[in-house]
C-alpha positions in Angstrom: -10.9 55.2 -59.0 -8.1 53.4 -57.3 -7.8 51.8 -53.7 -5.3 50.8 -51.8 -6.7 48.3 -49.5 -5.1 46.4 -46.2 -6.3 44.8 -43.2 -4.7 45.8 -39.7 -4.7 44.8 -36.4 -2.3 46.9 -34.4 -2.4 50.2 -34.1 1.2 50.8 -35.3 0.5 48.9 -38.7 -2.4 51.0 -39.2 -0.4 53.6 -38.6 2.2 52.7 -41.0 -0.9 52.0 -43.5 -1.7 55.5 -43.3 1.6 56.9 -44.0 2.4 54.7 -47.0 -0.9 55.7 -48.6 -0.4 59.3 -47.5 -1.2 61.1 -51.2 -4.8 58.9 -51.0 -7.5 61.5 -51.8 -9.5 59.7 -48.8 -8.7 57.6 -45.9 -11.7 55.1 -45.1 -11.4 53.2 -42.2 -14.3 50.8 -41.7 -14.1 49.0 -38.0 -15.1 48.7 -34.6 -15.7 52.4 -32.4 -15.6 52.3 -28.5 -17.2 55.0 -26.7 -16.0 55.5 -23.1 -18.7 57.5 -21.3 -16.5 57.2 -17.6 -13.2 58.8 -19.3 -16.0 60.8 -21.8 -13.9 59.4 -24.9 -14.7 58.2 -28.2 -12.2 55.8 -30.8 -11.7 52.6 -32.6 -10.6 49.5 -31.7 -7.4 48.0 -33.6 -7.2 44.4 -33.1 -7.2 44.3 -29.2 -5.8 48.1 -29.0 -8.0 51.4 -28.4 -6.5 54.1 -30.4 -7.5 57.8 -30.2 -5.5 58.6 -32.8 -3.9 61.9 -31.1 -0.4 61.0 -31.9 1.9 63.1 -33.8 3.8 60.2 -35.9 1.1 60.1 -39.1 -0.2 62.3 -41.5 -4.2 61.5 -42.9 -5.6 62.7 -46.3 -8.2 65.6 -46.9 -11.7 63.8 -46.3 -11.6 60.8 -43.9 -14.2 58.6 -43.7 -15.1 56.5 -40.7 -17.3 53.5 -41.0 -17.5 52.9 -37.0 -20.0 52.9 -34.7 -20.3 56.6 -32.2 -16.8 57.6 -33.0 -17.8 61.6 -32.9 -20.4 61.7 -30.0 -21.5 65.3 -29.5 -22.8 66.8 -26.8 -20.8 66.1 -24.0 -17.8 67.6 -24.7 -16.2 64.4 -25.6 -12.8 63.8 -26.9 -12.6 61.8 -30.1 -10.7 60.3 -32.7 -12.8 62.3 -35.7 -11.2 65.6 -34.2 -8.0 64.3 -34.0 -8.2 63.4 -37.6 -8.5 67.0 -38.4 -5.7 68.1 -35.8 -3.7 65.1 -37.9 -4.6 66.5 -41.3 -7.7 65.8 -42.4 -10.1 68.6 -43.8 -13.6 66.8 -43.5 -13.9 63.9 -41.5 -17.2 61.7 -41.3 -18.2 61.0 -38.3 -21.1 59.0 -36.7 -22.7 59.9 -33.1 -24.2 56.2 -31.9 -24.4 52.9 -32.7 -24.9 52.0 -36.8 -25.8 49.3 -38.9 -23.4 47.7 -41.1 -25.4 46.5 -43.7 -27.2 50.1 -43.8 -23.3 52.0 -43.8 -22.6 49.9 -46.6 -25.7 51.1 -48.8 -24.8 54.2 -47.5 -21.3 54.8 -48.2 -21.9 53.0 -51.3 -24.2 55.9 -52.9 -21.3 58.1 -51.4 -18.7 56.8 -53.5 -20.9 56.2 -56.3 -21.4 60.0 -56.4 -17.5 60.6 -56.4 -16.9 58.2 -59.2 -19.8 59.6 -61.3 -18.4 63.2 -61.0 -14.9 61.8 -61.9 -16.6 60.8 -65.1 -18.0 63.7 -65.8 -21.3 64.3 -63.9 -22.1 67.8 -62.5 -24.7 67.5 -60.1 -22.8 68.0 -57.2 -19.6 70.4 -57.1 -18.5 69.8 -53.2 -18.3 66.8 -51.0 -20.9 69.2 -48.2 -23.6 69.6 -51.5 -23.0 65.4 -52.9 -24.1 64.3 -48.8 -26.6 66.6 -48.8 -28.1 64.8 -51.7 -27.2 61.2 -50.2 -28.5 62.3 -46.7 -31.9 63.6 -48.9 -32.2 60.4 -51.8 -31.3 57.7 -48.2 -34.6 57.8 -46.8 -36.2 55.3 -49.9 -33.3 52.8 -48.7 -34.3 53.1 -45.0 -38.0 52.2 -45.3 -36.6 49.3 -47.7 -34.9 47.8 -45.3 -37.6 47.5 -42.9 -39.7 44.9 -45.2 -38.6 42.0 -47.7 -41.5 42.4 -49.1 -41.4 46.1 -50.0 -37.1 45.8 -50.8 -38.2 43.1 -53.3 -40.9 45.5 -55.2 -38.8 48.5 -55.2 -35.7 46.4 -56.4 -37.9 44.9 -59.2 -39.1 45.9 -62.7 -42.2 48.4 -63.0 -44.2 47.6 -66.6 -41.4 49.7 -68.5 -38.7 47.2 -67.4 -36.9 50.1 -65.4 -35.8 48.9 -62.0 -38.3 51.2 -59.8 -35.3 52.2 -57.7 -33.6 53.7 -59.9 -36.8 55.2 -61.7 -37.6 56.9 -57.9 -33.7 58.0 -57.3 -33.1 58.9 -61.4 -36.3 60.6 -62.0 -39.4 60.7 -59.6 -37.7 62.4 -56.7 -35.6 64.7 -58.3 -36.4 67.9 -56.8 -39.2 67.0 -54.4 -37.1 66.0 -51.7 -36.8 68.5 -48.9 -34.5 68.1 -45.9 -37.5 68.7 -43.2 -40.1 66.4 -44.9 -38.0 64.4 -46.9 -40.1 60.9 -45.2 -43.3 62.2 -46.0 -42.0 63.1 -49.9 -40.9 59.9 -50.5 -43.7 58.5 -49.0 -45.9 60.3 -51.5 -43.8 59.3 -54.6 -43.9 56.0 -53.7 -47.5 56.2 -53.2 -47.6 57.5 -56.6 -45.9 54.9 -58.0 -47.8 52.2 -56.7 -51.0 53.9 -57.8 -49.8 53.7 -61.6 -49.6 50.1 -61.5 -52.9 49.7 -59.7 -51.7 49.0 -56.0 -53.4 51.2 -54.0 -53.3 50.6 -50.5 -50.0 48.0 -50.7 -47.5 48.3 -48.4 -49.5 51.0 -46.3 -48.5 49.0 -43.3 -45.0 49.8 -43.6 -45.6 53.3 -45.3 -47.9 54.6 -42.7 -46.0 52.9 -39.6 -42.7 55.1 -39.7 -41.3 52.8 -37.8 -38.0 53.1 -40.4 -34.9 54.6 -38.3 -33.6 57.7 -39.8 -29.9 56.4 -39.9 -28.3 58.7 -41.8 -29.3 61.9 -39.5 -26.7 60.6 -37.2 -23.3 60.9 -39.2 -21.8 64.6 -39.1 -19.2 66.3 -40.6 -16.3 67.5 -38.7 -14.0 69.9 -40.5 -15.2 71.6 -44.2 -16.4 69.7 -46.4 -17.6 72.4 -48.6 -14.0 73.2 -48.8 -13.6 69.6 -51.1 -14.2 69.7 -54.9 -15.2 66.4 -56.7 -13.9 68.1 -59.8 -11.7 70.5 -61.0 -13.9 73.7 -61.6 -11.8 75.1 -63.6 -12.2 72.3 -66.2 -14.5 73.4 -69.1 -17.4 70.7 -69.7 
């Protein structure tokens, strides 16, 4: 993978950004999303400017990604800068509908890109950018509940008897194919619980496990556009 990186703070250097990068397979902006609920409009502040983006002097990549807080707010019928990615361009655009957490965007987007650079090296798992976030959306709920205890992110981030970091043994191996989208808590819940019966630790961390006081973070990004319509690798490649 390669990125072009730069740090803006007018609207008109992002702008120019944007342009110069303009064969960039994805755009990712990661800043600051105002939400004006009196003029029911959602975008991103640039240095001291709000910017809807709904000008006609720039062209965006395919899939834009948006590391903001409420920059596509549904419901409402507001206007926002994710649509005006697509009228600019864009075929997918992620979105996010309130406030977020940076530290949980960054695990987040993180697994994202970790998917796209594992396809580009030859992994299968996923054809499409919609099927890859379904996956992330589904294998994100193990992160979630880590990050509501030290205690339980330093356990799952440490070495089971087989020296495997359990993290990756839940996310490689355990959960593969027992996730589903409407109980996809609970499942985890139970493969943790399954792990920590192996090494003998029943009843740790039922605290946390059984509180589900985790926020499911991830339910509120959406998709604007088609996703399904983006390939992580040419299908017509032979393997």
């Amino acid at each position: 993978l390669q990125i072009s990186y730069g740090e803006t703070l007018t609207v008109s250097d992002l702008k120019k950004f944007i342009n110069d990068n303009i064969d960039a397979d994805i755009l990712h902006i990661s800043g600051h999303g105002y939400y004006d609920r009196k003029r029911n409009i959602a975008g991103l502040m640039v240095g001291n400017e709000f910017w809807m983006a709904d000008e006609n002097d720039y062209r965006v990549p395919a899939v834009v990604i948006l590391s903001a807080c409420h920059v596509s707010p549904r419901g409402s019928g507001t206007v926002n800068i994710a649509d005006m990615f697509v009228r600019a361009g864009a075929e997918a655009v992620l979105g996010t509908f309130i406030p977020i957490n940076a530290k949980r965007n960054m695990i987040f987007i993180n697994r994202f890109y970790t998917y796209i650079a594992e396809a580009q090296k030859g992994s299968r798992q996923y054809k499409t950018l919609s099927e890859m976030w379904t996956g992330v959306v589904a294998t994100n709920a193990i992160h979630e509940i880590a990050e509501t205890s030290k205690k339980f992110f330093d356990w799952i981030w440490g070495l089971n008897s087989k020296g495997k970091i359990r993290m990756m043994d839940f996310a490689m191996e355990r959960s593969v194919g027992r996730l589903r989208g409407s109980t996809v808590y609970a499942d985890t819940i139970l493969v943790v619980k399954e792990m920590l019966h192996e090494e003998g630790l029943d009843g740790k961390f039922d605290d946390i496990l059984n509180q589900k006081n985790y926020f499911p973070e991830s339910l509120f990004y959406q998709w604007i556009g088609f996703p399904e319509n983006i390939f992580l690798y040419d299908i017509n490649e032979q393997n």
